[in-house]
């Protein structure tokens, strides 16, 4: 027989949101996955009526009451729940009446559909990025080899020229070859193994904030919304500063192009999420860093290719900043997402607390 402690441990480690309701549809138990999904505290919500946790249609409430009266299980697909904070959730849920000690309880299992869609989108995005990265690396190596020959030939030619002023032309060839080589090196990314150390994520964000405040001279409002309880995590501090700085710098430039940064606002927010899946791995606890601006938004045709090298929404942009950011976050076993529409752009960075960075 499975003891009660093990049963509770199994429930609390499920990724499926699970609620237990009494015959009056009041909460008797919810697991951590349900707390995260509905953004409520299970302990504080004990005894609350189901509509105090989330709302759906009146017909759904009637179906739950019938499930209690007739002990009839049912499943509903793609239901739209509204949580207490007003967020809409697309879910499938299963209702199972359970008879215990002559009382009918309701077991409610909720599977978030938009989370599954996000996971599928993430897997497709990572696959495309890996393909693109391999293509870029192969192309970059093919470019560097002839560049070295061109540069060497220009140096030899400069020695043979009879007049000094003719060397200006060979200098142009050498400088342009060097510029292209530096661009290719940036496309390839750093080969340096991340230097891991326990770091407070807020130190990283404050460093970025100080750089942006100095650059913008107060024309952009920076809002800090930190969770001070977040523990230190293993990361490469300098690389993570670069990753976050690339995102925030893009936000500043977007605000400046939109309205000269007047009324521009960037929010740096940190939270923790429990039982969060990154790739194919479920993590008990992750750091969620949000970088939100109220700029013009990212054009829809760029949003699907945003993290690809050489993709930029600015005429003077190289399109490498976000690609480098994505590479750094991936080395730390994390994930980056973006959601954007006019007036609101939010980059979300997820870093597992128990992770260490991987080699490039």
JSON list of N, CA, C and O in Angstrom, two decimals, residues 234-281:
[
{"chain": "A", "resi": 234, "resn": "UNK", "atom": "N", "xyz": [23.79, 29.59, -10.58]},
{"chain": "A", "resi": 234, "resn": "UNK", "atom": "CA", "xyz": [25.05, 29.46, -11.31]},
{"chain": "A", "resi": 234, "resn": "UNK", "atom": "C", "xyz": [24.91, 30.05, -12.70]},
{"chain": "A", "resi": 234, "resn": "UNK", "atom": "O", "xyz": [24.05, 29.62, -13.48]},
{"chain": "A", "resi": 235, "resn": "UNK", "atom": "N", "xyz": [25.75, 31.03, -13.02]},
{"chain": "A", "resi": 235, "resn": "UNK", "atom": "CA", "xyz": [25.72, 31.62, -14.35]},
{"chain": "A", "resi": 235, "resn": "UNK", "atom": "C", "xyz": [27.03, 32.35, -14.60]},
{"chain": "A", "resi": 235, "resn": "UNK", "atom": "O", "xyz": [27.82, 32.60, -13.68]},
{"chain": "A", "resi": 236, "resn": "UNK", "atom": "N", "xyz": [27.26, 32.67, -15.87]},
{"chain": "A", "resi": 236, "resn": "UNK", "atom": "CA", "xyz": [28.36, 33.53, -16.26]},
{"chain": "A", "resi": 236, "resn": "UNK", "atom": "C", "xyz": [27.85, 34.96, -16.19]},
{"chain": "A", "resi": 236, "resn": "UNK", "atom": "O", "xyz": [27.06, 35.39, -17.03]},
{"chain": "A", "resi": 237, "resn": "UNK", "atom": "N", "xyz": [28.29, 35.71, -15.19]},
{"chain": "A", "resi": 237, "resn": "UNK", "atom": "CA", "xyz": [27.74, 37.04, -14.93]},
{"chain": "A", "resi": 237, "resn": "UNK", "atom": "C", "xyz": [27.91, 37.98, -16.12]},
{"chain": "A", "resi": 237, "resn": "UNK", "atom": "O", "xyz": [26.96, 38.66, -16.53]},
{"chain": "A", "resi": 238, "resn": "UNK", "atom": "N", "xyz": [29.11, 38.00, -16.72]},
{"chain": "A", "resi": 238, "resn": "UNK", "atom": "CA", "xyz": [29.36, 38.92, -17.82]},
{"chain": "A", "resi": 238, "resn": "UNK", "atom": "C", "xyz": [28.54, 38.56, -19.05]},
{"chain": "A", "resi": 238, "resn": "UNK", "atom": "O", "xyz": [28.01, 39.44, -19.73]},
{"chain": "A", "resi": 239, "resn": "UNK", "atom": "N", "xyz": [28.44, 37.27, -19.34]},
{"chain": "A", "resi": 239, "resn": "UNK", "atom": "CA", "xyz": [27.62, 36.86, -20.48]},
{"chain": "A", "resi": 239, "resn": "UNK", "atom": "C", "xyz": [26.16, 37.20, -20.27]},
{"chain": "A", "resi": 239, "resn": "UNK", "atom": "O", "xyz": [25.46, 37.64, -21.19]},
{"chain": "A", "resi": 240, "resn": "UNK", "atom": "N", "xyz": [25.67, 37.00, -19.03]},
{"chain": "A", "resi": 240, "resn": "UNK", "atom": "CA", "xyz": [24.26, 37.28, -18.78]},
{"chain": "A", "resi": 240, "resn": "UNK", "atom": "C", "xyz": [23.97, 38.78, -18.84]},
{"chain": "A", "resi": 240, "resn": "UNK", "atom": "O", "xyz": [22.90, 39.19, -19.31]},
{"chain": "A", "resi": 241, "resn": "UNK", "atom": "N", "xyz": [24.92, 39.60, -18.39]},
{"chain": "A", "resi": 241, "resn": "UNK", "atom": "CA", "xyz": [24.76, 41.05, -18.53]},
{"chain": "A", "resi": 241, "resn": "UNK", "atom": "C", "xyz": [24.65, 41.41, -20.01]},
{"chain": "A", "resi": 241, "resn": "UNK", "atom": "O", "xyz": [23.79, 42.21, -20.41]},
{"chain": "A", "resi": 242, "resn": "UNK", "atom": "N", "xyz": [25.50, 40.80, -20.84]},
{"chain": "A", "resi": 242, "resn": "UNK", "atom": "CA", "xyz": [25.46, 41.07, -22.28]},
{"chain": "A", "resi": 242, "resn": "UNK", "atom": "C", "xyz": [24.12, 40.64, -22.87]},
{"chain": "A", "resi": 242, "resn": "UNK", "atom": "O", "xyz": [23.53, 41.36, -23.69]},
{"chain": "A", "resi": 243, "resn": "UNK", "atom": "N", "xyz": [23.61, 39.48, -22.46]},
{"chain": "A", "resi": 243, "resn": "UNK", "atom": "CA", "xyz": [22.35, 38.98, -22.99]},
{"chain": "A", "resi": 243, "resn": "UNK", "atom": "C", "xyz": [21.19, 39.92, -22.66]},
{"chain": "A", "resi": 243, "resn": "UNK", "atom": "O", "xyz": [20.39, 40.27, -23.54]},
{"chain": "A", "resi": 244, "resn": "UNK", "atom": "N", "xyz": [21.11, 40.35, -21.40]},
{"chain": "A", "resi": 244, "resn": "UNK", "atom": "CA", "xyz": [20.02, 41.24, -20.99]},
{"chain": "A", "resi": 244, "resn": "UNK", "atom": "C", "xyz": [20.20, 42.63, -21.60]},
{"chain": "A", "resi": 244, "resn": "UNK", "atom": "O", "xyz": [19.24, 43.27, -22.03]},
{"chain": "A", "resi": 245, "resn": "UNK", "atom": "N", "xyz": [21.45, 43.09, -21.68]},
{"chain": "A", "resi": 245, "resn": "UNK", "atom": "CA", "xyz": [21.73, 44.41, -22.23]},
{"chain": "A", "resi": 245, "resn": "UNK", "atom": "C", "xyz": [21.30, 44.49, -23.70]},
{"chain": "A", "resi": 245, "resn": "UNK", "atom": "O", "xyz": [20.79, 45.53, -24.14]},
{"chain": "A", "resi": 246, "resn": "UNK", "atom": "N", "xyz": [21.50, 43.41, -24.46]},
{"chain": "A", "resi": 246, "resn": "UNK", "atom": "CA", "xyz": [21.08, 43.40, -25.86]},
{"chain": "A", "resi": 246, "resn": "UNK", "atom": "C", "xyz": [19.57, 43.64, -25.97]},
{"chain": "A", "resi": 246, "resn": "UNK", "atom": "O", "xyz": [19.11, 44.39, -26.84]},
{"chain": "A", "resi": 247, "resn": "UNK", "atom": "N", "xyz": [18.79, 43.01, -25.09]},
{"chain": "A", "resi": 247, "resn": "UNK", "atom": "CA", "xyz": [17.33, 43.16, -25.14]},
{"chain": "A", "resi": 247, "resn": "UNK", "atom": "C", "xyz": [16.93, 44.57, -24.75]},
{"chain": "A", "resi": 247, "resn": "UNK", "atom": "O", "xyz": [16.13, 45.23, -25.44]},
{"chain": "A", "resi": 248, "resn": "UNK", "atom": "N", "xyz": [17.49, 45.07, -23.64]},
{"chain": "A", "resi": 248, "resn": "UNK", "atom": "CA", "xyz": [17.09, 46.39, -23.14]},
{"chain": "A", "resi": 248, "resn": "UNK", "atom": "C", "xyz": [17.55, 47.49, -24.11]},
{"chain": "A", "resi": 248, "resn": "UNK", "atom": "O", "xyz": [16.82, 48.46, -24.34]},
{"chain": "A", "resi": 249, "resn": "UNK", "atom": "N", "xyz": [18.73, 47.34, -24.69]},
{"chain": "A", "resi": 249, "resn": "UNK", "atom": "CA", "xyz": [19.20, 48.33, -25.66]},
{"chain": "A", "resi": 249, "resn": "UNK", "atom": "C", "xyz": [18.28, 48.40, -26.87]},
{"chain": "A", "resi": 249, "resn": "UNK", "atom": "O", "xyz": [17.99, 49.48, -27.38]},
{"chain": "A", "resi": 250, "resn": "UNK", "atom": "N", "xyz": [17.81, 47.24, -27.34]},
{"chain": "A", "resi": 250, "resn": "UNK", "atom": "CA", "xyz": [16.85, 47.22, -28.44]},
{"chain": "A", "resi": 250, "resn": "UNK", "atom": "C", "xyz": [15.58, 47.96, -28.07]},
{"chain": "A", "resi": 250, "resn": "UNK", "atom": "O", "xyz": [14.99, 48.68, -28.88]},
{"chain": "A", "resi": 251, "resn": "UNK", "atom": "N", "xyz": [15.13, 47.77, -26.81]},
{"chain": "A", "resi": 251, "resn": "UNK", "atom": "CA", "xyz": [13.92, 48.45, -26.35]},
{"chain": "A", "resi": 251, "resn": "UNK", "atom": "C", "xyz": [14.11, 49.96, -26.34]},
{"chain": "A", "resi": 251, "resn": "UNK", "atom": "O", "xyz": [13.23, 50.72, -26.77]},
{"chain": "A", "resi": 252, "resn": "UNK", "atom": "N", "xyz": [15.28, 50.43, -25.86]},
{"chain": "A", "resi": 252, "resn": "UNK", "atom": "CA", "xyz": [15.57, 51.87, -25.83]},
{"chain": "A", "resi": 252, "resn": "UNK", "atom": "C", "xyz": [15.57, 52.44, -27.25]},
{"chain": "A", "resi": 252, "resn": "UNK", "atom": "O", "xyz": [15.01, 53.51, -27.51]},
{"chain": "A", "resi": 253, "resn": "UNK", "atom": "N", "xyz": [16.20, 51.72, -28.18]},
{"chain": "A", "resi": 253, "resn": "UNK", "atom": "CA", "xyz": [16.26, 52.20, -29.55]},
{"chain": "A", "resi": 253, "resn": "UNK", "atom": "C", "xyz": [14.88, 52.22, -30.20]},
{"chain": "A", "resi": 253, "resn": "UNK", "atom": "O", "xyz": [14.57, 53.13, -30.98]},
{"chain": "A", "resi": 254, "resn": "UNK", "atom": "N", "xyz": [14.04, 51.23, -29.88]},
{"chain": "A", "resi": 254, "resn": "UNK", "atom": "CA", "xyz": [12.68, 51.21, -30.42]},
{"chain": "A", "resi": 254, "resn": "UNK", "atom": "C", "xyz": [11.87, 52.37, -29.87]},
{"chain": "A", "resi": 254, "resn": "UNK", "atom": "O", "xyz": [11.10, 53.02, -30.61]},
{"chain": "A", "resi": 255, "resn": "UNK", "atom": "N", "xyz": [12.03, 52.66, -28.59]},
{"chain": "A", "resi": 255, "resn": "UNK", "atom": "CA", "xyz": [11.33, 53.79, -27.98]},
{"chain": "A", "resi": 255, "resn": "UNK", "atom": "C", "xyz": [11.80, 55.12, -28.59]},
{"chain": "A", "resi": 255, "resn": "UNK", "atom": "O", "xyz": [10.99, 56.01, -28.86]},
{"chain": "A", "resi": 256, "resn": "UNK", "atom": "N", "xyz": [13.11, 55.24, -28.81]},
{"chain": "A", "resi": 256, "resn": "UNK", "atom": "CA", "xyz": [13.66, 56.47, -29.37]},
{"chain": "A", "resi": 256, "resn": "UNK", "atom": "C", "xyz": [13.15, 56.69, -30.80]},
{"chain": "A", "resi": 256, "resn": "UNK", "atom": "O", "xyz": [12.83, 57.83, -31.18]},
{"chain": "A", "resi": 257, "resn": "UNK", "atom": "N", "xyz": [13.07, 55.62, -31.58]},
{"chain": "A", "resi": 257, "resn": "UNK", "atom": "CA", "xyz": [12.59, 55.74, -32.96]},
{"chain": "A", "resi": 257, "resn": "UNK", "atom": "C", "xyz": [11.10, 56.04, -33.00]},
{"chain": "A", "resi": 257, "resn": "UNK", "atom": "O", "xyz": [10.61, 56.68, -33.95]},
{"chain": "A", "resi": 258, "resn": "UNK", "atom": "N", "xyz": [10.38, 55.61, -31.96]},
{"chain": "A", "resi": 258, "resn": "UNK", "atom": "CA", "xyz": [8.92, 55.77, -31.94]},
{"chain": "A", "resi": 258, "resn": "UNK", "atom": "C", "xyz": [8.50, 57.18, -31.55]},
{"chain": "A", "resi": 258, "resn": "UNK", "atom": "O", "xyz": [7.72, 57.83, -32.23]},
{"chain": "A", "resi": 259, "resn": "UNK", "atom": "N", "xyz": [9.02, 57.65, -30.43]},
{"chain": "A", "resi": 259, "resn": "UNK", "atom": "CA", "xyz": [8.58, 58.97, -29.95]},
{"chain": "A", "resi": 259, "resn": "UNK", "atom": "C", "xyz": [9.70, 59.74, -29.24]},
{"chain": "A", "resi": 259, "resn": "UNK", "atom": "O", "xyz": [9.44, 60.55, -28.35]},
{"chain": "A", "resi": 260, "resn": "UNK", "atom": "N", "xyz": [10.94, 59.45, -29.64]},
{"chain": "A", "resi": 260, "resn": "UNK", "atom": "CA", "xyz": [12.05, 60.16, -28.99]},
{"chain": "A", "resi": 260, "resn": "UNK", "atom": "C", "xyz": [12.20, 59.82, -27.53]},
{"chain": "A", "resi": 260, "resn": "UNK", "atom": "O", "xyz": [12.74, 60.61, -26.77]},
{"chain": "A", "resi": 261, "resn": "UNK", "atom": "N", "xyz": [11.73, 58.65, -27.11]},
{"chain": "A", "resi": 261, "resn": "UNK", "atom": "CA", "xyz": [11.75, 58.11, -25.73]},
{"chain": "A", "resi": 261, "resn": "UNK", "atom": "C", "xyz": [10.85, 58.88, -24.77]},
{"chain": "A", "resi": 261, "resn": "UNK", "atom": "O", "xyz": [10.76, 58.54, -23.60]},
{"chain": "A", "resi": 262, "resn": "UNK", "atom": "N", "xyz": [10.13, 59.91, -25.24]},
{"chain": "A", "resi": 262, "resn": "UNK", "atom": "CA", "xyz": [9.22, 60.63, -24.34]},
{"chain": "A", "resi": 262, "resn": "UNK", "atom": "C", "xyz": [8.09, 59.69, -23.92]},
{"chain": "A", "resi": 262, "resn": "UNK", "atom": "O", "xyz": [7.38, 59.15, -24.76]},
{"chain": "A", "resi": 263, "resn": "UNK", "atom": "N", "xyz": [7.90, 59.54, -22.63]},
{"chain": "A", "resi": 263, "resn": "UNK", "atom": "CA", "xyz": [6.89, 58.60, -22.14]},
{"chain": "A", "resi": 263, "resn": "UNK", "atom": "C", "xyz": [7.32, 57.16, -22.24]},
{"chain": "A", "resi": 263, "resn": "UNK", "atom": "O", "xyz": [6.53, 56.25, -21.96]},
{"chain": "A", "resi": 264, "resn": "UNK", "atom": "N", "xyz": [8.57, 56.93, -22.66]},
{"chain": "A", "resi": 264, "resn": "UNK", "atom": "CA", "xyz": [9.05, 55.56, -22.79]},
{"chain": "A", "resi": 264, "resn": "UNK", "atom": "C", "xyz": [9.26, 54.92, -21.42]},
{"chain": "A", "resi": 264, "resn": "UNK", "atom": "O", "xyz": [9.80, 55.54, -20.51]},
{"chain": "A", "resi": 265, "resn": "UNK", "atom": "N", "xyz": [8.84, 53.69, -21.31]},
{"chain": "A", "resi": 265, "resn": "UNK", "atom": "CA", "xyz": [8.93, 52.98, -20.02]},
{"chain": "A", "resi": 265, "resn": "UNK", "atom": "C", "xyz": [9.41, 51.55, -20.27]},
{"chain": "A", "resi": 265, "resn": "UNK", "atom": "O", "xyz": [8.90, 50.86, -21.15]},
{"chain": "A", "resi": 266, "resn": "UNK", "atom": "N", "xyz": [10.40, 51.13, -19.50]},
{"chain": "A", "resi": 266, "resn": "UNK", "atom": "CA", "xyz": [10.90, 49.75, -19.56]},
{"chain": "A", "resi": 266, "resn": "UNK", "atom": "C", "xyz": [10.81, 49.16, -18.16]},
{"chain": "A", "resi": 266, "resn": "UNK", "atom": "O", "xyz": [11.30, 49.76, -17.20]},
{"chain": "A", "resi": 267, "resn": "UNK", "atom": "N", "xyz": [10.17, 48.02, -18.04]},
{"chain": "A", "resi": 267, "resn": "UNK", "atom": "CA", "xyz": [10.01, 47.35, -16.75]},
{"chain": "A", "resi": 267, "resn": "UNK", "atom": "C", "xyz": [10.90, 46.12, -16.70]},
{"chain": "A", "resi": 267, "resn": "UNK", "atom": "O", "xyz": [10.90, 45.29, -17.62]},
{"chain": "A", "resi": 268, "resn": "UNK", "atom": "N", "xyz": [11.69, 46.02, -15.63]},
{"chain": "A", "resi": 268, "resn": "UNK", "atom": "CA", "xyz": [12.50, 44.83, -15.36]},
{"chain": "A", "resi": 268, "resn": "UNK", "atom": "C", "xyz": [11.83, 44.08, -14.21]},
{"chain": "A", "resi": 268, "resn": "UNK", "atom": "O", "xyz": [11.74, 44.61, -13.10]},
{"chain": "A", "resi": 269, "resn": "UNK", "atom": "N", "xyz": [11.36, 42.88, -14.48]},
{"chain": "A", "resi": 269, "resn": "UNK", "atom": "CA", "xyz": [10.58, 42.14, -13.48]},
{"chain": "A", "resi": 269, "resn": "UNK", "atom": "C", "xyz": [11.18, 40.76, -13.29]},
{"chain": "A", "resi": 269, "resn": "UNK", "atom": "O", "xyz": [11.62, 40.11, -14.24]},
{"chain": "A", "resi": 270, "resn": "UNK", "atom": "N", "xyz": [11.21, 40.30, -12.04]},
{"chain": "A", "resi": 270, "resn": "UNK", "atom": "CA", "xyz": [11.67, 38.94, -11.76]},
{"chain": "A", "resi": 270, "resn": "UNK", "atom": "C", "xyz": [10.62, 38.21, -10.93]},
{"chain": "A", "resi": 270, "resn": "UNK", "atom": "O", "xyz": [10.02, 38.79, -10.02]},
{"chain": "A", "resi": 271, "resn": "UNK", "atom": "N", "xyz": [10.42, 36.96, -11.24]},
{"chain": "A", "resi": 271, "resn": "UNK", "atom": "CA", "xyz": [9.52, 36.09, -10.50]},
{"chain": "A", "resi": 271, "resn": "UNK", "atom": "C", "xyz": [10.09, 34.67, -10.52]},
{"chain": "A", "resi": 271, "resn": "UNK", "atom": "O", "xyz": [11.01, 34.38, -11.28]},
{"chain": "A", "resi": 272, "resn": "UNK", "atom": "N", "xyz": [9.53, 33.79, -9.72]},
{"chain": "A", "resi": 272, "resn": "UNK", "atom": "CA", "xyz": [9.87, 32.36, -9.81]},
{"chain": "A", "resi": 272, "resn": "UNK", "atom": "C", "xyz": [8.62, 31.60, -10.25]},
{"chain": "A", "resi": 272, "resn": "UNK", "atom": "O", "xyz": [7.49, 31.98, -9.92]},
{"chain": "A", "resi": 273, "resn": "UNK", "atom": "N", "xyz": [8.84, 30.54, -11.01]},
{"chain": "A", "resi": 273, "resn": "UNK", "atom": "CA", "xyz": [7.77, 29.67, -11.46]},
{"chain": "A", "resi": 273, "resn": "UNK", "atom": "C", "xyz": [8.10, 28.24, -11.04]},
{"chain": "A", "resi": 273, "resn": "UNK", "atom": "O", "xyz": [9.26, 27.82, -11.09]},
{"chain": "A", "resi": 274, "resn": "UNK", "atom": "N", "xyz": [7.08, 27.51, -10.64]},
{"chain": "A", "resi": 274, "resn": "UNK", "atom": "CA", "xyz": [7.28, 26.13, -10.20]},
{"chain": "A", "resi": 274, "resn": "UNK", "atom": "C", "xyz": [6.83, 25.16, -11.26]},
{"chain": "A", "resi": 274, "resn": "UNK", "atom": "O", "xyz": [5.90, 25.43, -12.03]},
{"chain": "A", "resi": 275, "resn": "UNK", "atom": "N", "xyz": [7.50, 24.01, -11.31]},
{"chain": "A", "resi": 275, "resn": "UNK", "atom": "CA", "xyz": [7.15, 22.92, -12.22]},
{"chain": "A", "resi": 275, "resn": "UNK", "atom": "C", "xyz": [7.03, 23.43, -13.66]},
{"chain": "A", "resi": 275, "resn": "UNK", "atom": "O", "xyz": [6.03, 23.23, -14.35]},
{"chain": "A", "resi": 276, "resn": "UNK", "atom": "N", "xyz": [8.09, 24.08, -14.13]},
{"chain": "A", "resi": 276, "resn": "UNK", "atom": "CA", "xyz": [8.08, 24.70, -15.45]},
{"chain": "A", "resi": 276, "resn": "UNK", "atom": "C", "xyz": [8.91, 23.86, -16.41]},
{"chain": "A", "resi": 276, "resn": "UNK", "atom": "O", "xyz": [10.00, 23.39, -16.07]},
{"chain": "A", "resi": 277, "resn": "UNK", "atom": "N", "xyz": [8.40, 23.69, -17.63]},
{"chain": "A", "resi": 277, "resn": "UNK", "atom": "CA", "xyz": [9.07, 22.84, -18.61]},
{"chain": "A", "resi": 277, "resn": "UNK", "atom": "C", "xyz": [9.85, 23.71, -19.60]},
{"chain": "A", "resi": 277, "resn": "UNK", "atom": "O", "xyz": [9.31, 24.64, -20.19]},
{"chain": "A", "resi": 278, "resn": "UNK", "atom": "N", "xyz": [11.14, 23.40, -19.76]},
{"chain": "A", "resi": 278, "resn": "UNK", "atom": "CA", "xyz": [12.00, 24.03, -20.76]},
{"chain": "A", "resi": 278, "resn": "UNK", "atom": "C", "xyz": [12.51, 22.93, -21.67]},
{"chain": "A", "resi": 278, "resn": "UNK", "atom": "O", "xyz": [13.21, 22.02, -21.21]},
{"chain": "A", "resi": 279, "resn": "UNK", "atom": "N", "xyz": [12.16, 23.00, -22.95]},
{"chain": "A", "resi": 279, "resn": "UNK", "atom": "CA", "xyz": [12.52, 21.91, -23.85]},
{"chain": "A", "resi": 279, "resn": "UNK", "atom": "C", "xyz": [11.79, 20.65, -23.44]},
{"chain": "A", "resi": 279, "resn": "UNK", "atom": "O", "xyz": [10.56, 20.62, -23.37]},
{"chain": "A", "resi": 280, "resn": "UNK", "atom": "N", "xyz": [12.54, 19.61, -23.13]},
{"chain": "A", "resi": 280, "resn": "UNK", "atom": "CA", "xyz": [11.94, 18.35, -22.68]},
{"chain": "A", "resi": 280, "resn": "UNK", "atom": "C", "xyz": [12.18, 18.10, -21.19]},
{"chain": "A", "resi": 280, "resn": "UNK", "atom": "O", "xyz": [11.93, 17.00, -20.71]},
{"chain": "A", "resi": 281, "resn": "UNK", "atom": "N", "xyz": [12.64, 19.13, -20.49]},
{"chain": "A", "resi": 281, "resn": "UNK", "atom": "CA", "xyz": [12.99, 18.96, -19.08]},
{"chain": "A", "resi": 281, "resn": "UNK", "atom": "C", "xyz": [12.05, 19.76, -18.20]},
{"chain": "A", "resi": 281, "resn": "UNK", "atom": "O", "xyz": [11.83, 20.96, -18.44]}
]
